[in-house]
Amino acid sequence: MEGGDVSLFQISIKKKMAERKKRIVTGDRPTGRLHIGHYFGSLKKRVEMQNSGEYDPYILIADVQALTDNFNNPDKVRKNVREVVMDYLSVGIDPKKSTIYIQSMIPEVAELTVFYSNLVTIARLQRNPTVKTEITQKKELFGESVTYGFLGYPVSQAADITALAGEFVPVGEDQQPLIEQCKEIVRKFNSIYGEVLVEPEIVLSEGKRIKGLDGNEKMGKSLGNAIYLSDTPEEISKKVMSAVTDPARIKKDDPGHPDVCMVAYYHKLFQEDQYEQVCKECKAGSRGCVACKKELAQVITDYLAPMRKIRAYYEERPEEVDKILIEGTKKAQETAKEVMKQVKKAMKLDYFSDEIK
Ligand code: SF4
C-alpha cells in the first residue's frame, strides 16, 4: 500500500465531510426500557439535533457493550433491543433522518477494537475516571477482579465512533473521559499509520440529569426509582404517589418545604410555569400532598401520552421495528466497510484484497 493512497482517502473523507451533514454517533445499551431520565438527559436533544437538518445521526443499539456487564444474561440484552428502538420512535427519532443500527452486526467494530487495543495501555484504561467509577459501582458483579472486556469498553467505544467516521459525540460530563480516550486512540493511530481516522469532537450534552423518585441524584433502571416512557397512567400514578416528599410535613396545613420534595421537583420539570404557584401553596400549607401528587401524575401522564400512542402503534407492528433496524444496520455496515478498507490498507493488512472480499 502506498502512503499516497491514505492521504487521498483523507482528502476524500474531508471533502465528503464538508459536503454532507455533520455526523453524530450516539446510542444506548439495550438493558431495559428508557425512562424520563434518558429523555431529559439526551433523547430530547437528539430529536432536536435530528430535526435541525444540520446533522446526520447514527444511533447504535450497543448490545455488545451491554454484554460487558450482562454477559451472563444474553436474553435480557436481546429482549431489550426492540424495546429501546420503540422508545426511540416514540420520542420522535425518525428513521428517515436518523440511522438506527445494531452494534454487534457491524463486525468492523470488533476488528477495530482488536487493532486499537495495541494503542492503549492497561494503566491508561484503569486511570479513566468513568471506567473507575463504573467498576466501583459494579463491585457486586466483578468483585475485586474486573473483566478484560469491561476494562476495555472505552476501546470498543472508540471503534464504534470511528467505524462510522463520527465527527460529533454528544455526551454528558461524566462520559467525557471516554471520548477523550477515543481521541487519543485516533491521534495515535493516525500518527503511526497515516491520517485515516476522523477525530471526533465532544458535544457536551445540555441535557439535565434527572433525580429519582426516591430523591437519589440519579434515576436508574437498577435503582428502581424511574418513570419509564412507556409506563401506563396507572403505573405513573402509583410511582408518583410513592415519591419522597417533605418529611417535616405531617398535617395537611403544615407549611411545606418544596425544595426538599421530589414532587415539587417534578412539577418544575414537567410544568415549569406552575412551579411557583405549587411552591407558594405548599409553603402556605394550603396544598395537600395527596392532591399535589395526583395533579403531578396527571401532568406526567398527559406529557407522555403522545409517546405512548406511537409506542402502541409499533408494539402492534414488530415487523416495522425490525425493518427499521435492518435498513439502518445495512447502511451502517456500508459506512464501516469503507472505513475498514482504508484502515487495513494503512496497517498493511490488505492482503489479496482484489481476490478475496
Ligand atoms: Fe411536596 Fe406538594 Fe406536599 Fe408540598 S404539597 S410537600 S410540594 S407534595
JSON list of C-alpha atoms in Angstrom, two decimals, residues 1 11 44 52 56 59 67 74 76 81 84-85 87 109 136 148 169 182 226 228 231 248 250 263 289 326 341:
[
{"chain": "A", "resi": 1, "resn": "MET", "atom": "CA", "xyz": [0.00, 0.00, 0.00]},
{"chain": "A", "resi": 11, "resn": "ILE", "atom": "CA", "xyz": [-8.70, 14.27, 1.33]},
{"chain": "A", "resi": 44, "resn": "LYS", "atom": "CA", "xyz": [-34.89, 15.28, 23.71]},
{"chain": "A", "resi": 52, "resn": "SER", "atom": "CA", "xyz": [-32.43, 20.81, 12.82]},
{"chain": "A", "resi": 56, "resn": "ASP", "atom": "CA", "xyz": [-26.69, 13.02, 10.23]},
{"chain": "A", "resi": 59, "resn": "ILE", "atom": "CA", "xyz": [-27.73, 5.76, 16.76]},
{"chain": "A", "resi": 67, "resn": "LEU", "atom": "CA", "xyz": [-22.84, -7.67, 27.43]},
{"chain": "A", "resi": 74, "resn": "PRO", "atom": "CA", "xyz": [-27.89, -12.52, 26.97]},
{"chain": "A", "resi": 76, "resn": "LYS", "atom": "CA", "xyz": [-32.06, -9.57, 28.75]},
{"chain": "A", "resi": 81, "resn": "VAL", "atom": "CA", "xyz": [-33.12, -4.28, 21.57]},
{"chain": "A", "resi": 84, "resn": "VAL", "atom": "CA", "xyz": [-35.14, 0.61, 23.05]},
{"chain": "A", "resi": 85, "resn": "VAL", "atom": "CA", "xyz": [-35.94, 1.14, 19.37]},
{"chain": "A", "resi": 87, "resn": "ASP", "atom": "CA", "xyz": [-38.72, 4.10, 22.87]},
{"chain": "A", "resi": 109, "resn": "VAL", "atom": "CA", "xyz": [-16.25, -2.59, 15.24]},
{"chain": "A", "resi": 136, "resn": "THR", "atom": "CA", "xyz": [-16.73, 0.63, 41.76]},
{"chain": "A", "resi": 148, "resn": "TYR", "atom": "CA", "xyz": [-10.82, -7.59, 30.30]},
{"chain": "A", "resi": 169, "resn": "VAL", "atom": "CA", "xyz": [-20.37, 12.66, 20.01]},
{"chain": "A", "resi": 182, "resn": "CYS", "atom": "CA", "xyz": [-11.17, 7.80, 21.80]},
{"chain": "A", "resi": 226, "resn": "ALA", "atom": "CA", "xyz": [-37.60, 5.56, 37.43]},
{"chain": "A", "resi": 228, "resn": "TYR", "atom": "CA", "xyz": [-40.47, 4.83, 32.08]},
{"chain": "A", "resi": 231, "resn": "ASP", "atom": "CA", "xyz": [-45.40, 3.44, 31.79]},
{"chain": "A", "resi": 248, "resn": "ALA", "atom": "CA", "xyz": [-41.34, 17.52, 58.13]},
{"chain": "A", "resi": 250, "resn": "ILE", "atom": "CA", "xyz": [-47.21, 15.82, 59.00]},
{"chain": "A", "resi": 263, "resn": "VAL", "atom": "CA", "xyz": [-42.97, 16.04, 43.78]},
{"chain": "A", "resi": 289, "resn": "CYS", "atom": "CA", "xyz": [-49.59, 16.35, 49.37]},
{"chain": "A", "resi": 326, "resn": "ILE", "atom": "CA", "xyz": [-32.43, -3.90, 9.16]},
{"chain": "A", "resi": 341, "resn": "LYS", "atom": "CA", "xyz": [-10.82, -0.89, 3.87]}
]
